[in-house]
Amino acid sequence: MARTVTIAMNGVTGRMGLRQHLLRSILPLRSAGGILLPDGSRVQVEPILVGRDEEKLREIAAAHGVASWTTDLDAILGDSHVDIYFDAQITSRRYAALTAAMQAGKAIYTEKPTAETLDEAIDLARLRERVGVTAGVVHDKLYLPGLRKLRRLVDEGFFGRILSVRGEFGYWVFPGDDQPAQRPSWNYRSQDGGGITTDMFSHWNYVLEGIVGSVESVIATTATHVPTRWDEQGQPYAATADDAAYAIVEVVTPQGDRVIAQINSSWAVRVHRDELVEFQVDGTHGSAVAGLFSCVVQPASATPRPVWDPDQPTQEHFRGQWMEVPDRDDFPNGFMAQWEEFLTDYLAHREHRFDLASAARGVALAQASLRSAAEHRRVIVEPIQL
C-alpha cells in the first residue's frame, strides 16, 4: 500500500490558508497522486482541516472532498496518525500552537511571522533544535517567477557590484464602510497582532536574504493613515495598528559589499506600477525590476543618457528601454512549489532550508523597524543566536 502523509491544516477558514495552501497546493498535490520522489515513487497527502468555526470547516470539507475536520486542536496533536502540523492562523495564536505541535513530535510547516515577539520566535527555533522535527516556514515569494529570475541574474553576475534595492508594495485596502475590505479586520488592530510592519517585514527579510544578503540595520517610520475602519459585521472600529511602513535597510552581500534597500509598504496607497509588489536592483553593470511574475533588465551597454531639462517635456519612453527576461523554466504556483520541497525534505528526514531561524530573523527585522519608528533612530538588527 502506498504511503500517505497526513497534514493537520489549521487556519484554512482564512483567506491565505484556504486559497493558497489548501485549494492551490495540497488538494492539487493530492489530485496528482501525491509527492513525486527522486526514485519515481509517490507519497500521497491527505489534509485534516482544523479551526474554530465548525460550520465553515464542514462547508469547506464538503465542497472539496476532505474527509476529516475538527475544532479540537489538542486531540489532533495527540493523534499518532497525524504527521505534519500546518499553521495559517492569526499571528497571536501561532506561537502556542507551534510549540504544542513540536512538543507532540509533529513536523511543522507554518506561515509567518511565527510569533508576535522575537523572544517567542527564537524559543520556537530552539525548541525545534531540541526535538529534532522537520520544520519549514513559508517563503513563497522566492518561489515566484519574477524573483526567481532576479536571483538568476544575481547568480550570473549580471549586476556587477550591487548598489541599491528599491521595493514598493501595497494597494488601497477599502476601510469597509462603502466597499468591503479586502483584508480581515484583525490586520488593523495591534492588540490582535495586526500591523503591516509585523506582517510584511518578515517577507522583506527573506526576500533580501534570498536575493542580496543579510540585513544589518534599519531606519523606519510607520503610520496609521486610516484611523477608522469597519469590521466584517459592518461596525466601525479604531485602527490601532500601522497600515504603512517606510524603511531604509542596510544589507551586506556575501562579498562584503554594503547595499542600501528602501522598502515602502502600504495598505493606503493606490497602485501605479505593473504589479502589487516590485523590486528594483541597481548595480554597476546593470539594473532589473522584478514583480511576482515579470522581470525586466537594462544592462550598462543599453543604458540611455538622460539630460535633465525642466523646460521641455520628456521625449524618452523610459519603460520601453528595458528588456523582458524570458521564461526559461516552468514556474508552478509558488506556494505549491515550496510545499513540494518541504514535503520532500520531510520524507527524506532532512532540514528544510527555510527554517524557524529564518523566521526569527524576519521577526527581528520587524521589531527593529518598530523600535526605530518609535525612537526615531537607526537600529542594528542583531544576529540570531540559538
Coordinates of C-alpha atoms in Angstrom, one line a residue:
M1 CA 0.0 0.0 0.0
A2 CA 1.3 3.5 -0.9
R3 CA 2.3 5.7 2.0
T4 CA 0.1 8.7 2.9
V5 CA 1.3 11.7 4.8
T6 CA -1.5 13.3 6.9
I7 CA -1.4 17.0 7.4
A8 CA -3.4 18.9 10.0
M9 CA -4.1 22.2 8.4
N10 CA -5.1 24.9 11.0
G11 CA -6.4 28.2 9.7
V12 CA -8.0 27.1 6.4
T13 CA -11.1 29.2 7.1
G14 CA -8.9 32.2 6.4
R15 CA -8.1 33.7 3.0
M16 CA -4.5 32.6 2.7
G17 CA -4.9 29.2 4.4
L18 CA -7.9 28.3 2.1
R19 CA -6.8 29.7 -1.2
Q20 CA -3.1 29.3 -1.4
H21 CA -2.4 26.3 0.9
L22 CA -5.5 24.1 0.7
L23 CA -7.0 24.8 -2.7
R24 CA -3.9 25.7 -4.7
S25 CA -1.3 23.5 -3.0
I26 CA -2.4 20.4 -1.0
L27 CA -5.5 19.5 -3.0
P28 CA -3.8 19.7 -6.4
L29 CA -0.9 17.6 -5.0
R30 CA -3.5 15.0 -3.8
S31 CA -5.2 15.0 -7.2
A32 CA -1.8 14.4 -8.8
G33 CA -1.3 11.3 -6.7
G34 CA 1.0 13.0 -4.1
I35 CA 4.6 14.0 -3.9
L36 CA 6.9 12.6 -6.6
L37 CA 10.1 11.4 -5.0
P38 CA 13.5 11.2 -6.7
D39 CA 13.2 7.4 -7.1
G40 CA 10.0 7.8 -9.1
S41 CA 7.6 6.7 -6.4
R42 CA 4.8 8.9 -4.9
V43 CA 3.7 9.6 -1.4
Q44 CA 0.1 10.7 -1.1
V45 CA -1.0 13.7 1.0
E46 CA -4.3 13.9 3.0
P47 CA -5.4 17.0 4.8
I48 CA -7.4 17.2 8.1
L49 CA -9.0 20.7 8.4
V50 CA -8.6 22.3 11.8
G51 CA -10.1 25.6 13.1
R52 CA -12.6 27.2 15.5
D53 CA -15.6 27.7 13.2
E54 CA -17.4 24.3 12.9
E55 CA -19.8 25.5 10.2
K56 CA -17.1 26.8 7.9
L57 CA -14.9 23.7 8.3
R58 CA -17.9 21.5 7.5
E59 CA -18.7 23.5 4.4
I60 CA -15.1 23.6 3.1
A61 CA -14.6 19.9 3.7
A62 CA -17.8 19.0 1.9
A63 CA -17.1 21.3 -1.0
H64 CA -13.6 19.9 -1.7
G65 CA -13.8 16.3 -0.8
V66 CA -11.9 16.4 2.5
A67 CA -12.9 13.6 4.8
S68 CA -11.8 14.9 8.2
W69 CA -12.1 18.1 10.0
T70 CA -12.1 19.1 13.7
T71 CA -12.2 22.0 16.1
D72 CA -10.2 20.1 18.7
L73 CA -6.5 21.0 18.1
D74 CA -5.3 19.2 21.2
A75 CA -6.8 15.9 20.0
I76 CA -5.3 16.3 16.6
L77 CA -1.8 17.0 18.0
G78 CA -2.2 13.9 20.2
D79 CA -3.2 11.7 17.2
S80 CA -0.3 9.4 16.2
H81 CA -1.7 9.2 12.6
V82 CA -1.1 12.9 12.0
D83 CA 2.4 13.5 10.6
I84 CA 2.6 17.3 10.0
Y85 CA 1.0 20.3 11.6
F86 CA 0.5 23.4 9.3
D87 CA -0.4 26.8 10.8
A88 CA -2.1 29.7 8.9
Q89 CA -3.9 31.2 12.0
I90 CA -3.7 34.8 13.0
T91 CA -0.3 35.6 14.4
S92 CA -1.3 35.8 18.0
R93 CA -2.3 32.1 18.1
R94 CA 0.6 30.7 16.3
Y95 CA 3.3 30.5 19.0
A96 CA 1.3 28.4 21.3
A97 CA 0.1 26.0 18.6
L98 CA 3.6 25.5 17.0
T99 CA 5.0 24.9 20.5
A100 CA 2.4 22.3 21.2
A101 CA 2.8 20.6 17.8
M102 CA 6.6 20.3 18.2
Q103 CA 6.3 19.0 21.7
A104 CA 3.9 16.4 20.4
G105 CA 6.6 15.3 17.9
K106 CA 4.9 16.7 14.8
A107 CA 6.8 18.1 11.9
I108 CA 5.6 21.7 11.3
Y109 CA 5.1 23.9 8.3
T110 CA 3.9 27.5 9.0
E111 CA 3.1 30.9 7.8
K112 CA 4.9 33.8 9.2
P113 CA 5.6 35.7 11.3
T114 CA 5.9 32.7 13.6
A115 CA 5.4 34.7 16.7
E116 CA 4.5 38.2 17.9
T117 CA 7.8 38.8 19.7
L118 CA 11.4 38.0 18.9
D119 CA 11.9 36.1 22.1
E120 CA 9.0 33.7 21.2
A121 CA 10.3 33.3 17.6
I122 CA 13.7 32.3 19.0
D123 CA 12.1 30.0 21.5
L124 CA 10.4 28.2 18.6
A125 CA 13.7 27.8 16.7
R126 CA 15.5 26.5 19.9
L127 CA 12.6 24.0 20.6
R128 CA 12.9 22.6 17.1
E129 CA 16.6 22.0 17.6
R130 CA 15.9 20.2 20.8
V131 CA 13.1 17.9 19.5
G132 CA 14.6 17.5 16.0
V133 CA 11.5 17.6 13.9
T134 CA 11.4 18.9 10.4
A135 CA 10.3 22.5 10.3
G136 CA 9.6 24.8 7.4
V137 CA 8.4 28.4 7.1
V138 CA 6.5 29.8 4.1
H139 CA 8.9 31.9 1.9
D140 CA 6.5 31.9 -1.0
K141 CA 7.8 35.0 -2.9
L142 CA 11.2 33.4 -3.5
Y143 CA 9.5 30.6 -5.5
L144 CA 7.6 33.0 -7.8
P145 CA 8.8 33.7 -11.4
G146 CA 9.9 37.3 -11.0
L147 CA 12.1 36.8 -8.0
R148 CA 13.5 33.5 -9.3
K149 CA 14.6 35.5 -12.4
L150 CA 16.1 38.2 -10.2
R151 CA 18.0 35.6 -8.3
R152 CA 19.3 34.1 -11.5
L153 CA 20.6 37.5 -12.6
V154 CA 22.5 37.7 -9.3
D155 CA 23.9 34.3 -9.7
E156 CA 25.1 35.1 -13.3
G157 CA 26.8 38.3 -12.2
F158 CA 24.5 40.5 -14.3
F159 CA 24.5 43.4 -11.8
G160 CA 28.3 43.6 -11.2
R161 CA 28.5 45.2 -7.8
I162 CA 25.0 45.7 -6.4
L163 CA 24.4 49.2 -5.2
S164 CA 20.8 49.5 -4.0
V165 CA 17.4 47.9 -3.9
R166 CA 14.1 49.7 -4.0
G167 CA 10.9 47.8 -3.1
E168 CA 7.3 49.1 -3.5
F169 CA 4.5 47.1 -2.0
G170 CA 0.8 47.8 -1.4
Y171 CA -2.6 48.8 -2.6
W172 CA -5.7 50.5 -1.4
V173 CA -7.5 48.4 1.2
F174 CA -11.0 49.8 1.5
P175 CA -11.9 50.9 5.0
G176 CA -15.0 48.7 4.8
D177 CA -17.8 51.4 5.1
D178 CA -19.0 51.6 1.4
Q179 CA -16.9 48.8 -0.1
P180 CA -16.0 45.5 1.7
A181 CA -12.3 45.5 2.9
Q182 CA -10.0 43.0 1.1
R183 CA -8.2 42.1 4.3
P184 CA -9.5 40.9 7.7
S185 CA -10.1 43.5 10.4
W186 CA -7.6 42.0 12.8
N187 CA -4.8 43.2 10.5
Y188 CA -5.5 46.7 11.7
R189 CA -5.7 46.0 15.4
S190 CA -2.4 45.9 17.2
Q191 CA -4.0 44.0 20.2
D192 CA -4.8 41.2 17.8
G193 CA -1.3 41.0 16.3
G194 CA -2.0 43.3 13.3
G195 CA 0.1 45.8 11.6
I196 CA 1.8 46.0 8.2
T197 CA 5.3 46.0 9.7
T198 CA 4.7 42.8 11.7
D199 CA 3.0 41.2 8.7
M200 CA 5.2 42.2 5.8
F201 CA 8.7 42.8 7.1
S202 CA 9.1 39.1 7.7
H203 CA 8.7 38.8 3.9
W204 CA 11.1 41.5 3.1
N205 CA 13.8 40.0 5.3
Y206 CA 13.7 36.7 3.5
V207 CA 13.5 38.4 0.1
L208 CA 16.6 40.5 0.9
E209 CA 18.4 37.4 2.2
G210 CA 17.4 35.4 -0.8
I211 CA 18.4 38.0 -3.4
V212 CA 21.0 40.3 -1.9
G213 CA 22.4 39.4 1.5
S214 CA 22.0 39.7 5.3
V215 CA 20.2 42.6 7.0
E216 CA 22.4 44.7 9.3
S217 CA 20.3 47.7 10.3
V218 CA 17.1 49.7 9.7
I219 CA 15.7 53.1 9.8
A220 CA 11.9 53.1 9.7
T221 CA 8.8 55.2 10.0
T222 CA 5.3 53.8 10.5
A223 CA 1.9 55.4 10.1
T224 CA -1.8 54.6 10.6
H225 CA -3.1 56.6 7.7
V226 CA -6.7 55.4 8.0
P227 CA -7.6 55.6 11.7
T228 CA -11.1 54.2 11.5
R229 CA -12.2 51.1 9.6
W230 CA -15.3 48.8 9.5
D231 CA -15.2 45.2 10.5
E232 CA -16.8 42.1 9.0
Q233 CA -20.1 42.9 10.7
G234 CA -20.1 46.4 9.3
Q235 CA -19.2 48.0 12.7
P236 CA -16.7 50.8 12.9
Y237 CA -13.5 50.3 15.0
A238 CA -10.4 52.1 15.8
A239 CA -7.4 51.0 13.7
T240 CA -4.7 50.7 16.3
A241 CA -2.0 49.1 14.1
D242 CA 0.2 50.6 11.4
D243 CA -1.2 50.4 7.9
A244 CA 2.0 51.8 6.3
A245 CA 5.8 51.5 6.9
Y246 CA 8.7 53.1 5.2
A247 CA 12.2 51.7 5.8
I248 CA 15.8 52.1 4.8
V249 CA 17.6 48.8 5.4
E250 CA 21.4 48.3 5.2
V251 CA 22.2 44.9 3.7
V252 CA 25.6 43.2 3.4
T253 CA 26.2 40.9 0.5
P254 CA 28.2 37.6 0.7
Q255 CA 31.1 39.5 -0.9
G256 CA 31.0 42.1 1.9
D257 CA 29.5 44.9 -0.1
R258 CA 27.1 47.2 1.6
V259 CA 23.7 47.7 -0.2
I260 CA 21.0 50.2 0.7
A261 CA 17.5 48.9 0.4
Q262 CA 14.5 51.3 0.5
I263 CA 11.2 49.5 1.0
N264 CA 7.8 51.2 1.2
S265 CA 4.8 49.1 2.4
S266 CA 1.3 50.5 2.5
W267 CA -2.3 49.4 2.6
A268 CA -3.3 53.0 2.0
V269 CA -1.8 53.6 -1.4
R270 CA -3.2 53.4 -5.0
V271 CA -1.2 51.4 -7.4
H272 CA 0.7 52.9 -10.3
R273 CA 3.0 50.1 -11.2
D274 CA 2.7 46.8 -13.1
E275 CA 2.4 44.6 -10.0
L276 CA 1.3 44.9 -6.4
V277 CA 5.0 44.5 -5.4
E278 CA 8.1 45.4 -7.4
F279 CA 11.8 45.3 -6.5
Q280 CA 14.4 47.3 -8.4
V281 CA 18.0 46.3 -8.1
D282 CA 20.7 48.6 -9.4
G283 CA 24.3 47.6 -10.0
T284 CA 27.4 48.9 -11.7
H285 CA 26.8 46.6 -14.7
G286 CA 23.0 46.8 -15.0
S287 CA 19.6 47.1 -13.3
A288 CA 16.5 45.0 -13.1
V289 CA 12.9 45.4 -11.9
A290 CA 11.0 42.3 -10.8
G291 CA 7.5 41.8 -9.7
L292 CA 6.0 38.5 -8.7
F293 CA 5.8 37.3 -12.3
S294 CA 7.8 39.6 -14.6
C295 CA 11.3 40.8 -14.7
V296 CA 12.9 43.4 -17.0
V297 CA 16.5 44.4 -17.3
Q298 CA 18.7 47.3 -18.5
P299 CA 22.4 46.4 -18.9
A300 CA 25.0 49.1 -18.8
S301 CA 25.6 48.8 -22.5
A302 CA 22.0 49.7 -23.2
T303 CA 21.6 52.4 -20.6
P304 CA 20.4 55.8 -22.1
R305 CA 21.9 59.2 -21.2
P306 CA 19.0 61.3 -20.0
V307 CA 19.5 65.0 -19.6
W308 CA 17.5 67.0 -17.0
D309 CA 15.5 69.7 -18.7
P310 CA 12.6 71.1 -16.8
D311 CA 11.6 73.4 -19.7
Q312 CA 10.9 70.6 -22.2
P313 CA 8.5 67.6 -22.0
T314 CA 10.4 64.3 -21.7
Q315 CA 10.6 62.7 -25.1
E316 CA 12.0 59.4 -24.0
H317 CA 9.8 56.4 -23.2
F318 CA 11.8 55.1 -20.3
R319 CA 9.8 51.9 -19.7
G320 CA 10.3 50.9 -23.3
Q321 CA 14.1 50.9 -22.9
W322 CA 14.0 47.8 -20.7
M323 CA 14.1 44.2 -21.9
E324 CA 12.0 41.4 -20.6
V325 CA 13.8 38.4 -19.0
P326 CA 12.5 35.3 -20.8
D327 CA 10.9 32.3 -19.0
R328 CA 13.5 29.6 -19.3
D329 CA 11.8 27.3 -16.8
D330 CA 8.3 26.1 -15.8
F331 CA 7.0 28.1 -12.8
P332 CA 4.4 26.3 -10.8
N333 CA 2.4 28.0 -8.1
G334 CA 5.0 29.3 -5.6
F335 CA 3.1 28.1 -2.6
M336 CA 2.7 24.6 -4.0
A337 CA 6.4 24.5 -5.1
Q338 CA 7.5 25.2 -1.6
W339 CA 5.1 22.6 -0.2
E340 CA 6.6 20.0 -2.5
E341 CA 10.1 21.0 -1.4
F342 CA 9.2 20.9 2.3
L343 CA 7.4 17.5 2.0
T344 CA 10.3 16.1 0.1
D345 CA 12.7 17.2 2.9
Y346 CA 10.3 15.8 5.5
L347 CA 10.2 12.4 3.8
A348 CA 14.0 12.4 3.4
H349 CA 14.4 13.3 7.2
R350 CA 16.4 16.4 6.4
E351 CA 16.2 20.0 7.4
H352 CA 14.2 22.5 5.3
R353 CA 16.3 25.4 4.1
F354 CA 13.8 28.0 5.2
D355 CA 13.6 27.1 8.9
L356 CA 12.4 28.7 12.2
A357 CA 15.7 30.5 12.5
S358 CA 15.0 32.3 9.2
A359 CA 11.5 33.2 10.5
A360 CA 13.1 34.6 13.7
R361 CA 15.3 36.8 11.6
G362 CA 12.2 38.2 9.9
V363 CA 10.6 38.9 13.3
A364 CA 13.9 40.6 14.3
L365 CA 13.7 43.0 11.3
A366 CA 10.1 43.8 12.1
Q367 CA 10.7 44.5 15.7
A368 CA 13.8 46.6 14.9
S369 CA 11.8 48.6 12.5
L370 CA 9.0 49.3 15.0
R371 CA 11.7 50.3 17.6
S372 CA 13.3 52.6 15.0
A373 CA 10.0 54.2 14.3
A374 CA 9.2 54.7 18.0
E375 CA 12.7 56.0 18.9
H376 CA 13.3 57.9 15.6
R377 CA 16.8 56.4 15.1
R378 CA 18.8 53.8 13.2
V379 CA 18.6 50.3 14.9
I380 CA 21.0 47.5 14.5
V381 CA 19.3 44.1 13.7
E382 CA 21.3 41.8 15.9
P383 CA 22.1 38.3 14.6
I384 CA 20.0 35.4 15.9
Q385 CA 21.8 33.3 18.5
L386 CA 20.3 29.8 19.0

